[in-house]
């Protein structure tokens, strides 16, 4: 059930708007002043604000700007002022729509529906963009073997020769558990002094370079009592 905040000092108009929109299935809160409207905005968290431009304590256009500083809630101006300049000023202040009094309640209802529909669509698009960005960032651990480069979320990361060889082994065999001995053999010849302890140090350094949170690694996991494994981006943490 969607919520509407009516900021209107004309009691008769406010009650009429509230009564009609309540019958349309909306939950309504009313404010007769700008200050009360700002408080209700935080407490009520409406889906749409119906805002009169002429309030006893605030200029409606300035109040619209104030709301826009902290909220993206759709704002519809309902005003006696019908001049084009007034509408332009209100829209530039952050209003989404402008309805001149007197108006049809059917038109008001249709415009409110359109504002909510557009707001929900924008939220869906934004959420999808966030998911796409996350997916792109999480799948961006790459090796350029020709240039011996490690790319983490699109950024080149410096590695030692041994670190690069370990990452190449991990990425070539995602999900496979490697013992420390396996990892020692993989880089022996490049690192003649490699030991179990050296492997652990390499792993710590690699986690610092590829993990978002090295203390809670997603990609390079410890398999207790055995060694380490690299997991693909799609595999959930346990």
Coordinates of N, CA and C in Angstrom, one line a residue:
X1 N 0.9 -1.2 0.0 CA 0.0 0.0 0.0 C 0.9 1.2 0.0
X2 N 0.7 2.1 -1.0 CA 1.5 3.3 -1.1 C 1.1 4.4 -0.2
X3 N 2.1 5.3 0.1 CA 1.8 6.4 1.1 C 2.0 7.7 0.4
X4 N 1.1 8.6 0.8 CA 1.2 10.0 0.3 C 1.2 11.0 1.4
X5 N 2.2 11.9 1.3 CA 2.2 13.0 2.3 C 1.7 14.3 1.6
X6 N 0.7 14.9 2.2 CA 0.0 16.1 1.7 C 0.5 17.3 2.6
X7 N 1.3 18.2 2.0 CA 1.7 19.4 2.7 C 0.9 20.6 2.1
X8 N -0.1 20.9 2.8 CA -1.1 21.9 2.3 C -1.7 22.6 3.5
X9 N -1.7 24.0 3.5 CA -2.2 24.7 4.7 C -3.7 25.0 4.6
X10 N -4.3 24.8 3.4 CA -5.7 24.9 3.2 C -6.4 23.7 3.7
X11 N -7.0 23.7 4.9 CA -7.6 22.5 5.6 C -8.6 21.8 4.7
X12 N -9.5 22.6 4.0 CA -10.5 22.0 3.2 C -9.9 21.3 2.0
X13 N -8.9 21.9 1.4 CA -8.2 21.3 0.2 C -7.4 20.0 0.7
X14 N -6.7 20.1 1.8 CA -6.0 19.0 2.3 C -6.9 17.8 2.7
X15 N -8.0 18.1 3.3 CA -9.0 17.1 3.7 C -9.6 16.4 2.4
X16 N -9.9 17.2 1.4 CA -10.4 16.7 0.2 C -9.5 15.8 -0.6
X17 N -8.2 16.2 -0.6 CA -7.2 15.4 -1.3 C -7.0 14.1 -0.5
X18 N -6.9 14.2 0.8 CA -6.7 13.1 1.6 C -7.9 12.1 1.5
X19 N -9.1 12.6 1.6 CA -10.3 11.7 1.5 C -10.3 11.0 0.2
X20 N -10.1 11.7 -0.9 CA -10.2 11.1 -2.2 C -9.1 10.0 -2.4
X21 N -7.8 10.4 -2.1 CA -6.7 9.4 -2.3 C -6.8 8.2 -1.3
X22 N -7.4 8.5 -0.1 CA -7.6 7.3 0.8 C -8.6 6.3 0.2
X23 N -9.6 6.8 -0.5 CA -10.6 6.0 -1.1 C -9.9 5.2 -2.3
X24 N -8.9 5.8 -2.9 CA -8.1 5.1 -4.0 C -7.2 4.1 -3.4
X25 N -7.1 4.0 -2.1 CA -6.3 2.9 -1.5 C -4.9 3.4 -0.9
X26 N -4.7 4.7 -0.9 CA -3.4 5.2 -0.4 C -3.5 5.5 1.1
X27 N -2.4 5.4 1.8 CA -2.3 5.8 3.2 C -1.8 7.2 3.2
X28 N -2.5 8.1 3.9 CA -2.3 9.5 3.9 C -1.9 10.1 5.2
X29 N -0.9 11.0 5.1 CA -0.6 11.9 6.3 C -0.7 13.3 5.8
X30 N -1.1 14.2 6.7 CA -1.3 15.6 6.3 C -0.4 16.5 7.2
X31 N 0.1 17.6 6.6 CA 0.9 18.6 7.3 C 0.4 19.9 6.8
X32 N 0.2 20.9 7.7 CA -0.3 22.2 7.4 C 0.9 23.2 7.3
X33 N 2.1 22.8 7.7 CA 3.2 23.7 7.6 C 4.4 22.9 7.0
X34 N 5.4 23.7 6.5 CA 6.6 23.1 5.9 C 7.4 22.3 7.0
X35 N 7.5 22.8 8.2 CA 8.3 22.2 9.2 C 7.7 20.8 9.6
X36 N 6.3 20.8 9.7 CA 5.6 19.6 10.1 C 5.8 18.6 8.9
X37 N 5.8 19.1 7.7 CA 6.0 18.3 6.5 C 7.3 17.6 6.5
X38 N 8.4 18.4 6.9 CA 9.7 17.8 6.9 C 9.9 16.7 7.9
X39 N 9.2 16.9 9.1 CA 9.2 15.9 10.1 C 8.5 14.6 9.7
X40 N 7.4 14.8 9.1 CA 6.6 13.6 8.6 C 7.4 12.9 7.4
X41 N 8.1 13.7 6.7 CA 8.9 13.1 5.6 C 9.9 12.0 6.1
X42 N 10.5 12.3 7.3 CA 11.4 11.4 7.9 C 10.7 10.2 8.6
X43 N 9.6 10.5 9.2 CA 8.9 9.5 10.0 C 8.0 8.6 9.1
X44 N 7.3 9.2 8.2 CA 6.3 8.5 7.4 C 6.9 7.8 6.2
X45 N 8.0 8.4 5.6 CA 8.7 7.9 4.4 C 7.6 7.7 3.3
X46 N 7.0 8.7 2.8 CA 6.0 8.6 1.7 C 6.6 8.2 0.4
X47 N 5.7 7.7 -0.4 CA 6.0 7.3 -1.8 C 5.8 8.5 -2.8
X48 N 5.0 9.5 -2.4 CA 4.7 10.7 -3.1 C 4.4 11.8 -2.2
X49 N 4.9 13.0 -2.5 CA 4.6 14.2 -1.7 C 3.7 15.1 -2.6
X50 N 2.6 15.5 -2.1 CA 1.7 16.6 -2.7 C 2.0 17.9 -2.0
X51 N 2.6 18.8 -2.7 CA 3.1 20.0 -2.0 C 2.5 21.3 -2.6
X52 N 1.9 22.1 -1.7 CA 1.4 23.4 -2.1 C 2.5 24.4 -2.0
X53 N 2.5 25.4 -2.9 CA 3.6 26.4 -3.0 C 3.5 27.5 -2.0
X54 N 2.2 27.7 -1.5 CA 2.0 28.8 -0.5 C 1.7 28.2 0.8
X55 N 2.8 28.2 1.7 CA 2.7 27.7 3.0 C 3.0 28.9 4.0
X56 N 2.5 28.8 5.3 CA 2.7 29.9 6.2 C 4.1 30.1 6.7
X57 N 4.9 29.0 6.6 CA 6.3 29.1 7.2 C 7.4 28.9 6.1
X58 N 7.0 28.4 5.0 CA 8.0 28.1 4.0 C 7.5 28.5 2.6
X59 N 8.4 29.0 1.8 CA 8.1 29.1 0.3 C 8.1 27.7 -0.2
X60 N 7.1 27.3 -1.0 CA 7.0 25.9 -1.4 C 8.2 25.5 -2.3
X61 N 8.7 26.4 -3.1 CA 9.8 26.1 -4.0 C 11.1 25.8 -3.2
X62 N 11.3 26.7 -2.1 CA 12.4 26.4 -1.3 C 12.3 25.1 -0.5
X63 N 11.1 24.8 -0.1 CA 10.8 23.6 0.6 C 11.1 22.4 -0.3
X64 N 10.7 22.5 -1.5 CA 11.0 21.5 -2.5 C 12.5 21.2 -2.6
X65 N 13.3 22.3 -2.7 CA 14.7 22.2 -2.7 C 15.3 21.5 -1.5
X66 N 14.7 21.9 -0.3 CA 15.1 21.3 0.9 C 14.9 19.8 1.0
X67 N 13.7 19.4 0.5 CA 13.4 18.0 0.5 C 14.4 17.2 -0.5
X68 N 14.7 17.9 -1.6 CA 15.6 17.2 -2.6 C 17.0 17.0 -2.0
X69 N 17.4 17.8 -1.0 CA 18.8 17.6 -0.5 C 18.9 16.3 0.2
X70 N 17.8 15.7 0.7 CA 18.0 14.4 1.4 C 17.1 13.3 0.9
X71 N 16.2 13.6 -0.1 CA 15.2 12.6 -0.5 C 15.0 12.6 -2.0
X72 N 14.8 11.5 -2.6 CA 14.4 11.4 -4.1 C 12.9 11.1 -4.2
X73 N 12.1 11.3 -3.2 CA 10.7 11.0 -3.2 C 10.1 11.9 -4.4
X74 N 9.2 11.3 -5.2 CA 8.5 12.1 -6.2 C 7.7 13.2 -5.5
X75 N 7.8 14.4 -6.1 CA 7.1 15.6 -5.5 C 6.2 16.1 -6.6
X76 N 4.9 16.2 -6.3 CA 3.9 16.9 -7.2 C 3.5 18.2 -6.5
X77 N 3.7 19.3 -7.3 CA 3.2 20.6 -6.8 C 1.7 20.7 -7.1
X78 N 0.9 21.1 -6.1 CA -0.5 21.4 -6.3 C -0.7 22.9 -5.9
X79 N -0.9 23.8 -6.9 CA -0.9 25.2 -6.6 C -1.9 26.0 -7.4
X80 N -2.3 27.1 -6.8 CA -3.1 28.1 -7.6 C -2.3 28.8 -8.6
X81 N -1.0 28.9 -8.4 CA -0.2 29.6 -9.4 C -0.1 28.9 -10.7
X82 N -0.5 29.5 -11.7 CA -0.6 28.8 -13.0 C 0.4 29.4 -14.1
X83 N 1.2 30.4 -13.6 CA 2.1 31.0 -14.6 C 3.2 30.0 -15.0
X84 N 3.6 30.1 -16.2 CA 4.6 29.2 -16.7 C 5.9 29.3 -15.9
X85 N 6.2 30.6 -15.5 CA 7.5 30.8 -14.8 C 7.5 30.1 -13.4
X86 N 6.3 30.1 -12.8 CA 6.2 29.4 -11.5 C 6.4 27.9 -11.7
X87 N 5.8 27.3 -12.7 CA 6.0 25.9 -13.0 C 7.4 25.5 -13.3
X88 N 8.1 26.4 -14.1 CA 9.5 26.1 -14.5 C 10.3 26.2 -13.2
X89 N 10.1 27.2 -12.4 CA 10.9 27.4 -11.2 C 10.7 26.2 -10.2
X90 N 9.5 25.7 -10.1 CA 9.2 24.5 -9.2 C 9.9 23.3 -9.8
X91 N 9.8 23.1 -11.1 CA 10.5 21.9 -11.7 C 12.0 21.9 -11.6
X92 N 12.5 23.1 -11.7 CA 14.0 23.3 -11.5 C 14.4 23.1 -10.1
X93 N 13.5 23.3 -9.2 CA 13.8 23.2 -7.7 C 13.7 21.7 -7.3
X94 N 13.3 20.8 -8.2 CA 13.3 19.4 -7.9 C 11.9 18.7 -8.0
X95 N 10.9 19.5 -8.3 CA 9.5 18.9 -8.4 C 9.5 18.0 -9.6
X96 N 8.6 16.9 -9.6 CA 8.5 16.0 -10.7 C 7.3 16.3 -11.5
X97 N 6.3 17.0 -10.9 CA 5.1 17.3 -11.7 C 4.5 18.5 -11.1
X98 N 3.5 19.1 -11.8 CA 2.9 20.4 -11.4 C 1.4 20.3 -11.8
X99 N 0.6 20.5 -10.9 CA -0.9 20.5 -11.2 C -1.5 21.8 -10.7
X100 N -2.1 22.5 -11.6 CA -2.7 23.8 -11.2 C -4.2 23.6 -10.6
X101 N -4.5 24.3 -9.5 CA -5.8 24.3 -9.0 C -6.7 25.2 -9.8
X102 N -8.0 24.9 -10.0 CA -8.6 23.6 -9.6 C -8.2 22.5 -10.6
X103 N -8.3 21.3 -10.2 CA -8.0 20.2 -11.1 C -8.9 19.0 -10.8
X104 N -8.9 18.1 -11.7 CA -9.7 16.9 -11.6 C -9.0 15.9 -10.7
X105 N -9.8 15.3 -9.8 CA -9.2 14.3 -8.9 C -8.8 13.0 -9.7
X106 N -9.5 12.8 -10.8 CA -9.1 11.6 -11.6 C -7.7 11.9 -12.2
X107 N -7.5 13.1 -12.6 CA -6.2 13.4 -13.2 C -5.1 13.4 -12.1
X108 N -5.4 13.9 -10.9 CA -4.5 13.8 -9.8 C -4.1 12.3 -9.5
X109 N -5.1 11.5 -9.4 CA -4.8 10.1 -9.2 C -4.0 9.4 -10.3
X110 N -4.3 9.8 -11.5 CA -3.5 9.2 -12.6 C -2.1 9.7 -12.6
X111 N -1.9 10.9 -12.3 CA -0.5 11.5 -12.2 C 0.3 10.9 -11.1
X112 N -0.4 10.7 -9.9 CA 0.3 10.1 -8.8 C 0.7 8.6 -9.1
X113 N -0.2 7.9 -9.8 CA 0.2 6.5 -10.2 C 1.4 6.6 -11.1
X114 N 1.4 7.5 -12.1 CA 2.5 7.6 -13.0 C 3.8 7.9 -12.3
X115 N 3.8 8.8 -11.3 CA 5.0 9.1 -10.5 C 5.5 7.9 -9.8
X116 N 4.6 7.2 -9.1 CA 5.0 6.0 -8.4 C 5.6 4.9 -9.3
X117 N 4.9 4.8 -10.5 CA 5.4 3.8 -11.5 C 6.8 4.1 -12.0
X118 N 7.0 5.4 -12.2 CA 8.3 5.8 -12.7 C 9.4 5.7 -11.6
X119 N 9.0 6.0 -10.4 CA 10.0 5.9 -9.3 C 10.4 4.4 -9.1
X120 N 9.4 3.5 -9.1 CA 9.7 2.1 -9.0 C 10.5 1.6 -10.1
X121 N 10.2 2.0 -11.3 CA 11.0 1.6 -12.5 C 12.5 2.1 -12.3
X122 N 12.7 3.3 -11.9 CA 14.0 3.8 -11.7 C 14.8 3.0 -10.6
X123 N 14.1 2.6 -9.6 CA 14.7 1.9 -8.5 C 15.1 0.5 -9.0
X124 N 14.3 -0.1 -9.9 CA 14.6 -1.4 -10.5 C 15.8 -1.3 -11.4
X125 N 15.8 -0.2 -12.2 CA 17.0 0.0 -13.1 C 18.2 0.2 -12.3
X126 N 18.1 1.0 -11.2 CA 19.3 1.3 -10.4 C 19.8 0.0 -9.7
X127 N 18.9 -0.8 -9.2 CA 19.2 -2.1 -8.6 C 19.9 -3.0 -9.6
X128 N 19.4 -3.0 -10.8 CA 20.0 -3.9 -11.8 C 21.4 -3.4 -12.2
X129 N 21.6 -2.1 -12.2 CA 22.9 -1.5 -12.5 C 23.9 -1.9 -11.4
X130 N 23.4 -1.9 -10.1 CA 24.3 -2.2 -9.0 C 24.7 -3.7 -9.1
X131 N 23.8 -4.6 -9.5 CA 24.1 -6.0 -9.6 C 25.1 -6.2 -10.8
X132 N 24.8 -5.5 -11.9 CA 25.8 -5.6 -13.0 C 27.2 -5.1 -12.6
X133 N 27.2 -4.0 -11.9 CA 28.5 -3.5 -11.5 C 29.2 -4.5 -10.6
X134 N 28.4 -5.1 -9.6 CA 29.0 -6.1 -8.7 C 29.5 -7.3 -9.5
X135 N 28.7 -7.8 -10.4 CA 29.1 -8.9 -11.2 C 30.3 -8.7 -12.0
X136 N 30.4 -7.5 -12.6 CA 31.6 -7.2 -13.4 C 32.8 -7.1 -12.5
X137 N 32.6 -6.5 -11.3 CA 33.8 -6.3 -10.5 C 34.2 -7.6 -9.9
X138 N 33.3 -8.5 -9.6 CA 33.6 -9.8 -8.9 C 34.3 -10.8 -9.9
X139 N 34.0 -10.6 -11.2 CA 34.5 -11.5 -12.2 C 35.8 -11.0 -12.8
X140 N 36.4 -10.0 -12.2 CA 37.6 -9.3 -12.9 C 38.9 -9.7 -12.3
X141 N 39.1 -11.0 -11.8 CA 40.4 -11.4 -11.5 C 40.9 -12.2 -12.7
X142 N 41.9 -11.6 -13.4 CA 42.4 -12.1 -14.6 C 43.9 -12.2 -14.7
X143 N 44.4 -13.1 -15.4 CA 45.9 -13.2 -15.7 C 46.2 -12.9 -17.1
X144 N 47.1 -12.0 -17.4 CA 47.6 -11.8 -18.7 C 49.0 -12.5 -18.7
X145 N 49.0 -13.8 -19.2 CA 50.2 -14.6 -19.1 C 51.3 -14.1 -20.0
X146 N 50.9 -13.5 -21.1 CA 52.0 -13.0 -22.0 C 52.8 -11.9 -21.4
X147 N 52.1 -11.0 -20.7 CA 52.8 -9.9 -20.1 C 53.0 -10.1 -18.6
X148 N 52.6 -11.3 -18.1 CA 52.7 -11.7 -16.7 C 52.1 -10.6 -15.8
X149 N 50.9 -10.3 -16.1 CA 50.2 -9.3 -15.3 C 49.0 -9.9 -14.6
X150 N 48.7 -9.5 -13.4 CA 47.5 -9.8 -12.6 C 46.6 -8.6 -12.6
X151 N 45.4 -8.8 -13.1 CA 44.4 -7.8 -13.1 C 43.3 -8.1 -12.2
X152 N 43.1 -7.2 -11.2 CA 42.0 -7.4 -10.2 C 41.0 -6.3 -10.3
X153 N 39.8 -6.7 -10.7 CA 38.7 -5.7 -10.9 C 39.1 -4.6 -11.8
X154 N 39.8 -5.0 -12.9 CA 40.2 -4.0 -13.9 C 41.5 -3.2 -13.6
X155 N 42.1 -3.4 -12.4 CA 43.3 -2.7 -12.0 C 44.5 -3.6 -12.0
X156 N 45.6 -3.2 -12.6 CA 46.8 -4.0 -12.7 C 47.4 -4.0 -11.3
X157 N 47.7 -5.2 -10.8 CA 48.3 -5.4 -9.5 C 49.7 -6.1 -9.6
X158 N 50.7 -5.5 -9.0 CA 52.0 -6.0 -9.0 C 52.2 -7.3 -8.2
X159 N 52.9 -8.3 -8.8 CA 53.1 -9.5 -8.1 C 54.6 -9.9 -8.2
X160 N 55.0 -10.7 -7.3 CA 56.3 -11.3 -7.4 C 56.2 -12.5 -8.4
X161 N 57.3 -13.0 -8.8 CA 57.3 -14.2 -9.8 C 56.5 -15.4 -9.2
X162 N 56.8 -15.6 -7.9 CA 56.2 -16.8 -7.3 C 54.7 -16.6 -7.1
X163 N 54.3 -15.3 -6.7 CA 52.9 -15.0 -6.5 C 52.1 -15.2 -7.8
X164 N 52.7 -14.8 -8.9 CA 52.1 -14.9 -10.2 C 51.9 -16.4 -10.6
X165 N 52.9 -17.2 -10.3 CA 52.8 -18.7 -10.6 C 51.7 -19.3 -9.7
X166 N 51.6 -18.9 -8.5 CA 50.6 -19.5 -7.6 C 49.2 -19.1 -8.2
X167 N 49.0 -17.8 -8.6 CA 47.7 -17.4 -9.1 C 47.4 -18.1 -10.4
X168 N 48.4 -18.4 -11.2 CA 48.2 -19.1 -12.5 C 47.7 -20.5 -12.2
X169 N 48.3 -21.1 -11.2 CA 47.9 -22.5 -10.8 C 46.5 -22.5 -10.2
X170 N 46.1 -21.5 -9.4 CA 44.8 -21.4 -8.8 C 43.7 -21.2 -9.9
X171 N 44.0 -20.3 -10.8 CA 43.0 -19.9 -11.8 C 42.8 -21.0 -12.8
X172 N 43.9 -21.8 -13.0 CA 43.8 -22.9 -14.0 C 43.0 -24.1 -13.4
X173 N 43.0 -24.2 -12.1 CA 42.3 -25.3 -11.4 C 41.3 -24.8 -10.3
X174 N 40.3 -24.0 -10.7 CA 39.4 -23.5 -9.6 C 38.7 -24.7 -8.9
X175 N 38.7 -24.5 -7.6 CA 38.0 -25.5 -6.8 C 38.9 -26.7 -6.3
X176 N 40.0 -26.8 -6.9 CA 41.0 -27.9 -6.5 C 41.7 -27.5 -5.3
X177 N 41.8 -28.5 -4.4 CA 42.6 -28.2 -3.1 C 44.1 -28.6 -3.3
X178 N 44.9 -27.6 -3.1 CA 46.4 -27.9 -3.2 C 47.0 -27.9 -1.8
X179 N 47.8 -28.9 -1.6 CA 48.6 -29.0 -0.3 C 49.7 -28.0 -0.4
X180 N 50.3 -27.7 0.7 CA 51.5 -26.8 0.7 C 52.6 -27.4 -0.2
X181 N 52.7 -28.7 -0.1 CA 53.7 -29.4 -0.9 C 53.5 -29.2 -2.4
X182 N 52.2 -29.3 -2.8 CA 51.8 -29.1 -4.2 C 52.3 -27.7 -4.7
X183 N 52.0 -26.7 -3.8 CA 52.3 -25.3 -4.1 C 53.8 -25.1 -4.1
X184 N 54.5 -25.8 -3.2 CA 56.0 -25.7 -3.2 C 56.6 -26.2 -4.5
X185 N 56.1 -27.3 -5.0 CA 56.5 -27.9 -6.2 C 56.2 -27.1 -7.4
X186 N 55.1 -26.3 -7.3 CA 54.7 -25.5 -8.5 C 55.7 -24.3 -8.7
X187 N 56.2 -23.8 -7.6 CA 57.1 -22.7 -7.7 C 58.6 -23.0 -7.4
X188 N 58.9 -24.2 -7.1 CA 60.3 -24.6 -6.9 C 61.1 -24.4 -8.2
X189 N 62.2 -23.8 -8.1 CA 62.9 -23.5 -9.3 C 62.9 -22.0 -9.6
X190 N 61.7 -21.4 -9.2 CA 61.6 -19.9 -9.3 C 62.0 -19.3 -7.9
X191 N 61.7 -20.1 -6.9 CA 61.9 -19.7 -5.5 C 62.7 -20.8 -4.8
X192 N 64.0 -20.8 -4.9 CA 64.8 -21.9 -4.4 C 64.7 -22.1 -2.9
X193 N 64.3 -21.1 -2.2 CA 64.2 -21.2 -0.7 C 62.8 -21.4 -0.2
X194 N 61.9 -21.8 -1.1 CA 60.5 -21.9 -0.7 C 60.3 -23.0 0.3
X195 N 59.5 -22.7 1.3 CA 59.1 -23.6 2.4 C 57.6 -23.4 2.7
X196 N 57.1 -24.3 3.6 CA 55.7 -24.2 4.0 C 55.4 -22.7 4.5
X197 N 56.3 -22.2 5.3 CA 56.1 -20.9 5.8 C 56.1 -19.8 4.7
X198 N 57.0 -20.0 3.7 CA 57.0 -19.1 2.5 C 55.7 -19.2 1.8
X199 N 55.1 -20.3 1.6 CA 53.9 -20.5 0.9 C 52.8 -19.7 1.7
X200 N 52.8 -19.8 3.0 CA 51.8 -19.1 3.8 C 51.9 -17.6 3.6
X201 N 53.2 -17.1 3.5 CA 53.4 -15.7 3.3 C 52.9 -15.2 1.9
X202 N 53.2 -16.1 0.9 CA 52.7 -15.7 -0.4 C 51.2 -15.6 -0.4
X203 N 50.5 -16.5 0.3 CA 49.1 -16.5 0.3 C 48.6 -15.3 1.0
X204 N 49.2 -14.9 2.1 CA 48.8 -13.7 2.8 C 48.9 -12.5 1.9
X205 N 50.0 -12.4 1.1 CA 50.3 -11.3 0.2 C 49.3 -11.3 -0.9
X206 N 49.0 -12.5 -1.5 CA 48.0 -12.5 -2.6 C 46.6 -12.1 -2.1
X207 N 46.2 -12.5 -0.9 CA 44.9 -12.1 -0.4 C 44.8 -10.6 -0.3
X208 N 45.9 -10.0 0.2 CA 45.9 -8.5 0.3 C 45.7 -7.9 -1.1
X209 N 46.1 -8.6 -2.1 CA 46.1 -8.0 -3.5 C 44.8 -8.3 -4.2
X210 N 44.1 -9.4 -3.9 CA 42.9 -9.8 -4.7 C 41.6 -9.8 -3.9
X211 N 41.7 -9.9 -2.6 CA 40.4 -9.9 -1.8 C 40.0 -8.5 -1.4
X212 N 38.6 -8.4 -1.4 CA 38.1 -7.2 -0.8 C 38.3 -7.1 0.7
X213 N 38.2 -8.2 1.3 CA 38.5 -8.2 2.8 C 39.5 -9.4 3.0
X214 N 40.8 -9.2 3.1 CA 41.7 -10.3 3.2 C 41.5 -11.1 4.5
X215 N 40.9 -10.6 5.5 CA 40.6 -11.3 6.7 C 39.5 -12.3 6.5
X216 N 38.6 -12.1 5.5 CA 37.5 -13.0 5.2 C 37.6 -13.3 3.7
X217 N 38.6 -14.0 3.3 CA 38.9 -14.3 1.9 C 37.7 -15.0 1.2
X218 N 37.4 -14.5 0.0 CA 36.4 -15.1 -0.8 C 37.0 -16.0 -1.9
X219 N 38.1 -15.6 -2.4 CA 38.7 -16.4 -3.5 C 39.7 -17.4 -3.1
X220 N 40.7 -17.0 -2.3 CA 41.7 -17.9 -1.9 C 41.4 -18.4 -0.5
X221 N 40.9 -19.6 -0.4 CA 40.3 -20.2 0.8 C 41.3 -21.1 1.5
X222 N 41.4 -21.1 2.8 CA 42.1 -22.1 3.5 C 41.3 -23.4 3.7
X223 N 41.9 -24.5 3.4 CA 41.3 -25.8 3.7 C 42.1 -26.4 4.8
X224 N 41.5 -26.3 6.0 CA 42.2 -26.6 7.2 C 42.7 -28.1 7.2
X225 N 44.0 -28.2 7.6 CA 44.7 -29.5 7.7 C 45.2 -30.0 6.3
X226 N 44.9 -29.2 5.2 CA 45.3 -29.7 3.9 C 46.1 -28.6 3.2
X227 N 45.5 -27.5 2.9 CA 46.2 -26.4 2.2 C 45.3 -25.3 1.8
X228 N 45.3 -25.0 0.5 CA 44.5 -23.9 0.0 C 43.8 -24.3 -1.3
X229 N 42.7 -23.6 -1.6 CA 42.0 -23.7 -2.9 C 41.5 -22.3 -3.4
X230 N 41.4 -22.2 -4.7 CA 40.8 -21.0 -5.3 C 39.4 -21.3 -5.7
X231 N 38.5 -20.5 -5.4 CA 37.1 -20.7 -5.8 C 36.7 -19.7 -6.8
X232 N 35.8 -20.1 -7.7 CA 35.3 -19.2 -8.7 C 34.4 -18.1 -8.0
X233 N 34.1 -17.1 -8.7 CA 33.2 -16.0 -8.2 C 31.9 -16.5 -7.8
X234 N 31.3 -17.5 -8.5 CA 30.0 -17.9 -8.3 C 29.8 -18.8 -7.1
X235 N 30.9 -19.3 -6.6 CA 30.8 -20.3 -5.5 C 30.6 -19.5 -4.1
X236 N 29.6 -19.8 -3.4 CA 29.4 -19.1 -2.1 C 30.4 -19.4 -1.1
X237 N 30.6 -18.5 -0.2 CA 31.5 -18.7 1.0 C 30.8 -19.7 2.0
X238 N 31.6 -20.5 2.7 CA 31.1 -21.4 3.6 C 31.4 -21.0 5.1

